[in-house]
């Protein structure tokens, strides 16, 4: 049994997920409930309730979930649902579709007995108002976008993954990033392993990041080699890559794990044998080359 998730808030989320797999629960339940922990925490300002709004002051959430067998569900541009990952799971399990967006997703939530919520916290509103004064687009940088992506292997050897975010702070209204896009923010293939991505969504979407990582593992790469190769792919194809952050996290069916990012600062939580560790990811850009950016 292994649980991996992105960033430092992955640690408490992993602990929730670990309780589930350690008690013979499924990887699918583990990833859903693990990332729900981050969605519910208003201190996590880049996921779920408490997430930063777009430039119009509106919080819009994106999430997806995928199981061992390639079943998946996704929601995007959701304005009033506190746990988009659970809604994504309902889309997977209770509709013939994979992705619902906006009002349609919220109406489906209502039909499922999921209540609408108001997502903009006082703290997020205050930060947005402060940002509005300067509208400093420099602020849309690698420090204010942190998605939780989680992948898990349960006691039966089954994989699942989930990914949920409020996306880039101060994004254009209507913008959707990589996180709810199957193959970009998340990909699971139970015969190979699983991968999640975090960071600048546009950079990740251009190269179908998580799908690429899984395909590289299918062709023999270790999770670490695959994540590194995905970061290198961004660097070799996107001239502005040094301005952006993107991180990949992967696990294969042998229980090997790996994480790698474009630049310094990406961390991931690793849980195995009941031990939970926060790991500083290796990165492509040498520290001395990091540009100073405003936050
Ligand atoms: C997005 N990838 O919307 C998300 C944000 C993020 O770490 O991951 N942040 O672009």
Short mmCIF file of C-alpha atoms and ligand atoms in Angstrom, two decimals:
data_model
loop_
_atom_site.label_atom_id
_atom_site.label_comp_id
_atom_site.label_asym_id
_atom_site.label_seq_id
_atom_site.Cartn_x
_atom_site.Cartn_y
_atom_site.Cartn_z
CA UNK A 1 0.00 0.00 0.00
CA UNK A 2 1.34 3.40 -0.97
CA UNK A 3 -0.21 6.87 -1.05
CA UNK A 4 1.45 9.82 -2.77
CA UNK A 5 0.21 13.38 -3.04
CA UNK A 6 1.42 16.80 -4.04
CA UNK A 7 2.65 19.63 -1.81
CA UNK A 8 2.86 19.91 1.96
CA UNK A 9 -0.90 19.85 2.48
CA UNK A 10 -0.64 16.37 0.96
CA UNK A 11 0.65 15.14 4.31
CA UNK A 12 -2.62 15.44 6.29
CA UNK A 13 -4.53 14.33 3.20
CA UNK A 14 -2.31 11.24 2.93
CA UNK A 15 -3.03 10.41 6.56
CA UNK A 16 -6.76 10.35 5.81
CA UNK A 17 -6.18 8.18 2.75
CA UNK A 18 -3.82 5.90 4.65
CA UNK A 19 -6.45 5.15 7.31
CA UNK A 20 -8.68 3.88 4.52
CA UNK A 21 -6.21 1.60 2.74
CA UNK A 22 -4.77 0.39 6.04
CA UNK A 23 -8.27 -0.76 7.00
CA UNK A 24 -8.73 -2.75 3.80
CA UNK A 25 -10.45 0.11 2.00
CA UNK A 26 -10.04 0.75 -1.70
CA UNK A 27 -7.58 3.10 -3.36
CA UNK A 28 -10.57 4.84 -4.93
CA UNK A 29 -12.14 5.67 -1.56
CA UNK A 30 -8.72 6.63 -0.23
CA UNK A 31 -7.95 9.21 -2.92
CA UNK A 32 -11.45 10.69 -2.81
CA UNK A 33 -11.45 11.14 0.95
CA UNK A 34 -7.79 12.12 1.07
CA UNK A 35 -8.19 15.07 -1.27
CA UNK A 36 -11.52 16.02 0.33
CA UNK A 37 -9.44 16.89 3.37
CA UNK A 38 -7.63 19.58 1.38
CA UNK A 39 -10.85 20.72 -0.31
CA UNK A 40 -12.49 21.34 3.06
CA UNK A 41 -9.57 23.22 4.60
CA UNK A 42 -9.92 27.00 4.11
CA UNK A 43 -6.22 27.39 4.96
CA UNK A 44 -5.39 25.60 1.72
CA UNK A 45 -5.85 28.58 -0.57
CA UNK A 46 -5.52 26.77 -3.86
CA UNK A 47 -8.00 23.90 -3.48
CA UNK A 48 -11.74 23.77 -2.77
CA UNK A 49 -13.34 26.00 -0.12
CA UNK A 50 -10.97 28.88 0.64
CA UNK A 51 -9.41 28.71 -2.84
CA UNK A 52 -8.47 32.00 -4.49
CA UNK A 53 -10.99 33.40 -6.95
CA UNK A 54 -10.52 34.37 -10.59
CA UNK A 55 -9.95 37.97 -11.65
CA UNK A 56 -13.69 38.68 -11.33
CA UNK A 57 -13.72 37.51 -7.72
CA UNK A 58 -15.45 34.21 -8.46
CA UNK A 59 -14.12 30.88 -7.18
CA UNK A 60 -14.33 28.14 -9.81
CA UNK A 61 -13.19 24.62 -9.01
CA UNK A 62 -11.91 21.75 -11.17
CA UNK A 63 -11.44 18.09 -10.19
CA UNK A 64 -11.18 14.58 -11.55
CA UNK A 65 -10.87 10.99 -10.38
CA UNK A 66 -9.79 7.78 -12.12
CA UNK A 67 -9.74 4.12 -11.12
CA UNK A 68 -7.55 1.10 -11.82
CA UNK A 69 -9.56 0.11 -14.87
CA UNK A 70 -9.55 3.46 -16.65
CA UNK A 71 -12.98 4.58 -15.47
CA UNK A 72 -12.95 8.30 -14.83
CA UNK A 73 -15.05 11.33 -13.99
CA UNK A 74 -14.36 15.01 -14.07
CA UNK A 75 -15.94 18.39 -13.33
CA UNK A 76 -14.75 21.88 -14.21
CA UNK A 77 -15.77 25.51 -13.76
CA UNK A 78 -17.88 24.58 -10.75
CA UNK A 79 -18.85 27.64 -8.71
CA UNK A 80 -20.78 26.30 -5.78
CA UNK A 81 -19.81 22.76 -4.85
CA UNK A 82 -17.44 22.31 -1.92
CA UNK A 83 -16.22 18.85 -2.86
CA UNK A 84 -15.79 18.71 -6.62
CA UNK A 85 -13.87 15.42 -6.35
CA UNK A 86 -16.96 13.69 -4.98
CA UNK A 87 -19.01 15.20 -7.78
CA UNK A 88 -16.42 13.91 -10.27
CA UNK A 89 -16.81 10.44 -8.76
CA UNK A 90 -20.58 10.65 -9.16
CA UNK A 91 -20.10 11.61 -12.82
CA UNK A 92 -17.88 8.53 -13.19
CA UNK A 93 -20.21 6.15 -11.41
CA UNK A 94 -23.69 7.48 -12.13
CA UNK A 95 -23.64 8.97 -15.63
CA UNK A 96 -22.69 7.80 -19.11
CA UNK A 97 -20.33 10.74 -19.39
CA UNK A 98 -16.85 11.67 -18.18
CA UNK A 99 -16.92 15.43 -17.82
CA UNK A 100 -19.55 17.94 -16.69
CA UNK A 101 -18.92 21.66 -16.37
CA UNK A 102 -20.43 24.75 -14.79
CA UNK A 103 -24.13 24.97 -14.10
CA UNK A 104 -24.77 21.53 -15.60
CA UNK A 105 -22.37 20.00 -13.10
CA UNK A 106 -24.02 21.88 -10.23
CA UNK A 107 -27.50 20.78 -11.34
CA UNK A 108 -26.28 17.20 -11.48
CA UNK A 109 -24.91 17.68 -7.96
CA UNK A 110 -28.33 18.81 -6.78
CA UNK A 111 -29.93 15.76 -8.35
CA UNK A 112 -27.49 13.72 -6.26
CA UNK A 113 -28.46 15.47 -3.04
CA UNK A 114 -25.22 17.47 -2.92
CA UNK A 115 -25.94 20.95 -1.57
CA UNK A 116 -24.62 24.11 -3.18
CA UNK A 117 -22.22 26.17 -1.05
CA UNK A 118 -20.78 29.66 -1.21
CA UNK A 119 -17.06 29.17 -1.78
CA UNK A 120 -15.47 32.61 -1.43
CA UNK A 121 -14.17 32.97 2.12
CA UNK A 122 -13.64 36.37 3.78
CA UNK A 123 -9.90 35.81 3.60
CA UNK A 124 -10.01 35.04 -0.13
CA UNK A 125 -12.21 38.10 -0.76
CA UNK A 126 -9.77 40.32 1.13
CA UNK A 127 -6.81 38.98 -0.85
CA UNK A 128 -8.69 39.41 -4.12
CA UNK A 129 -9.57 43.02 -3.26
CA UNK A 130 -5.93 43.72 -2.48
CA UNK A 131 -4.89 42.19 -5.78
CA UNK A 132 -7.58 44.17 -7.64
CA UNK A 133 -5.91 47.42 -6.64
CA UNK A 134 -2.74 46.61 -8.54
CA UNK A 135 -3.94 43.86 -10.89
CA UNK A 136 -0.35 42.79 -10.94
CA UNK A 137 -0.35 39.85 -13.34
CA UNK A 138 3.14 39.07 -12.15
CA UNK A 139 1.28 37.60 -9.25
CA UNK A 140 0.08 34.78 -11.44
CA UNK A 141 3.23 32.84 -10.93
CA UNK A 142 4.58 29.53 -9.74
CA UNK A 143 3.90 30.29 -6.11
CA UNK A 144 0.17 30.80 -6.11
CA UNK A 145 -1.09 27.68 -7.80
CA UNK A 146 -1.00 24.47 -5.81
CA UNK A 147 -3.27 21.61 -6.73
CA UNK A 148 -3.64 18.47 -4.71
CA UNK A 149 -3.09 15.40 -6.84
CA UNK A 150 -3.11 12.03 -5.10
CA UNK A 151 -2.38 8.51 -6.33
CA UNK A 152 -2.72 5.36 -4.28
CA UNK A 153 -2.23 1.61 -4.46
CA UNK A 154 -4.37 -0.37 -2.02
CA UNK A 155 -3.83 -3.73 -0.33
CA UNK A 156 -5.34 -5.55 -3.30
CA UNK A 157 -2.81 -3.88 -5.61
CA UNK A 158 -5.46 -1.67 -7.20
CA UNK A 159 -4.64 1.89 -8.23
CA UNK A 160 -6.65 5.10 -8.21
CA UNK A 161 -5.96 8.81 -8.48
CA UNK A 162 -7.67 12.14 -7.86
CA UNK A 163 -6.84 15.74 -8.58
CA UNK A 164 -8.63 18.88 -7.35
CA UNK A 165 -7.92 22.61 -7.50
CA UNK A 166 -9.21 26.14 -7.57
CA UNK A 167 -6.71 26.69 -10.36
CA UNK A 168 -4.51 29.70 -10.86
CA UNK A 169 -5.33 32.63 -8.60
CA UNK A 170 -6.70 35.61 -10.56
CA UNK A 171 -7.15 33.51 -13.70
CA UNK A 172 -9.48 34.73 -16.46
CA UNK A 173 -13.10 33.95 -15.73
CA UNK A 174 -13.90 30.66 -17.44
CA UNK A 175 -10.33 29.45 -17.56
CA UNK A 176 -9.85 25.72 -16.89
CA UNK A 177 -6.41 24.21 -16.38
CA UNK A 178 -4.94 20.74 -16.58
CA UNK A 179 -6.29 19.39 -13.29
CA UNK A 180 -9.70 18.07 -14.44
CA UNK A 181 -8.39 16.94 -17.83
CA UNK A 182 -7.85 13.20 -17.89
CA UNK A 183 -4.33 12.60 -19.19
CA UNK A 184 -3.11 16.08 -18.27
CA UNK A 185 -3.67 16.48 -14.51
CA UNK A 186 -4.10 12.75 -13.83
CA UNK A 187 -3.76 9.40 -15.51
CA UNK A 188 -4.14 5.89 -14.13
CA UNK A 189 -3.59 2.61 -15.92
CA UNK A 190 -3.76 -0.29 -13.50
CA UNK A 191 -1.44 -2.40 -15.67
CA UNK A 192 1.31 0.26 -15.51
CA UNK A 193 0.80 2.73 -12.65
CA UNK A 194 -0.42 6.27 -12.14
CA UNK A 195 0.73 9.87 -12.41
CA UNK A 196 -0.49 13.33 -11.38
CA UNK A 197 0.67 16.79 -12.29
CA UNK A 198 0.64 20.14 -10.57
CA UNK A 199 1.75 23.61 -11.48
CA UNK A 200 1.14 25.85 -14.46
CA UNK A 201 -1.77 24.09 -16.16
CA UNK A 202 -1.15 25.50 -19.61
CA UNK A 203 2.40 24.06 -19.64
CA UNK A 204 1.08 20.64 -18.60
CA UNK A 205 -1.88 20.57 -21.01
CA UNK A 206 0.38 21.24 -23.98
CA UNK A 207 2.14 17.91 -23.48
CA UNK A 208 -0.60 15.74 -21.86
CA UNK A 209 1.71 15.48 -18.86
CA UNK A 210 0.28 12.66 -16.77
CA UNK A 211 -0.50 10.48 -19.77
CA UNK A 212 3.06 10.96 -20.98
CA UNK A 213 4.48 9.90 -17.62
CA UNK A 214 2.39 6.71 -17.59
CA UNK A 215 3.30 5.90 -21.20
CA UNK A 216 6.98 6.34 -20.43
CA UNK A 217 6.60 3.91 -17.52
CA UNK A 218 4.79 1.49 -19.84
CA UNK A 219 7.87 1.61 -22.05
CA UNK A 220 10.19 0.75 -19.19
CA UNK A 221 11.05 4.02 -17.45
CA UNK A 222 11.02 4.11 -13.67
CA UNK A 223 8.59 6.64 -12.15
CA UNK A 224 11.50 8.98 -11.43
CA UNK A 225 12.87 8.70 -14.98
CA UNK A 226 9.40 9.24 -16.40
CA UNK A 227 8.74 12.35 -14.30
CA UNK A 228 12.15 13.74 -15.22
CA UNK A 229 11.53 13.08 -18.91
CA UNK A 230 8.17 14.87 -18.70
CA UNK A 231 9.83 17.93 -17.15
CA UNK A 232 12.51 17.81 -19.86
CA UNK A 233 9.78 17.62 -22.50
CA UNK A 234 8.39 20.92 -21.24
CA UNK A 235 11.86 22.45 -21.21
CA UNK A 236 12.63 21.31 -24.74
CA UNK A 237 9.33 22.41 -26.28
CA UNK A 238 8.25 25.49 -24.34
CA UNK A 239 10.68 28.42 -24.65
CA UNK A 240 9.29 30.21 -21.58
CA UNK A 241 9.55 27.18 -19.30
CA UNK A 242 11.90 28.86 -16.82
CA UNK A 243 9.10 31.24 -15.80
CA UNK A 244 6.77 28.41 -14.85
CA UNK A 245 6.55 25.63 -12.32
CA UNK A 246 5.24 22.16 -13.10
CA UNK A 247 5.70 19.03 -11.05
CA UNK A 248 4.97 15.37 -11.75
CA UNK A 249 4.43 12.54 -9.32
CA UNK A 250 4.23 8.87 -10.30
CA UNK A 251 4.08 5.32 -9.00
CA UNK A 252 4.38 2.01 -10.85
CA UNK A 253 2.87 -1.41 -10.15
CA UNK A 254 6.08 -2.51 -8.42
CA UNK A 255 5.65 0.23 -5.82
CA UNK A 256 8.47 2.41 -7.16
CA UNK A 257 7.72 6.11 -6.82
CA UNK A 258 9.17 9.31 -8.21
CA UNK A 259 8.61 13.04 -8.36
CA UNK A 260 10.30 15.75 -10.39
CA UNK A 261 9.62 19.41 -11.13
CA UNK A 262 10.82 22.20 -13.37
CA UNK A 263 12.06 24.33 -10.52
CA UNK A 264 12.83 24.36 -6.85
CA UNK A 265 10.03 24.25 -4.28
CA UNK A 266 7.88 21.28 -5.28
CA UNK A 267 7.26 18.88 -2.41
CA UNK A 268 5.27 15.68 -2.20
CA UNK A 269 3.94 13.48 0.56
CA UNK A 270 4.82 9.78 0.54
CA UNK A 271 3.05 7.28 2.79
CA UNK A 272 4.14 3.68 3.09
CA UNK A 273 4.12 1.19 6.00
CA UNK A 274 2.27 3.78 8.07
CA UNK A 275 5.14 6.27 7.76
CA UNK A 276 4.32 9.65 6.23
CA UNK A 277 7.17 11.67 4.75
CA UNK A 278 7.33 15.03 3.00
CA UNK A 279 9.93 14.93 0.22
CA UNK A 280 11.61 17.84 -1.56
CA UNK A 281 11.45 17.05 -5.23
CA UNK A 282 14.46 17.14 -7.47
CA UNK A 283 14.18 19.79 -10.17
CA UNK A 284 15.48 20.74 -13.57
CA UNK A 285 16.35 24.40 -13.21
CA UNK A 286 19.50 24.91 -11.15
CA UNK A 287 18.76 26.98 -8.03
CA UNK A 288 21.08 29.79 -9.05
CA UNK A 289 19.03 30.32 -12.21
CA UNK A 290 15.76 30.88 -10.40
CA UNK A 291 14.38 34.26 -11.26
CA UNK A 292 13.09 36.35 -8.40
CA UNK A 293 9.33 36.66 -8.80
CA UNK A 294 6.76 38.54 -6.79
CA UNK A 295 4.11 36.65 -4.85
C1 LIG B 1 -4.06 24.76 -12.84
N1 LIG B 1 -2.54 22.95 -12.39
O1 LIG B 1 -5.22 25.11 -12.74
C2 LIG B 1 -3.52 23.83 -11.81
C3 LIG B 1 -2.99 24.60 -10.68
C4 LIG B 1 -1.96 23.88 -9.91
O2 LIG B 1 -0.26 23.60 -8.51
O3 LIG B 1 -1.63 22.86 -9.98
N2 LIG B 1 -1.26 24.21 -9.12
O4 LIG B 1 -3.29 25.17 -13.70
#
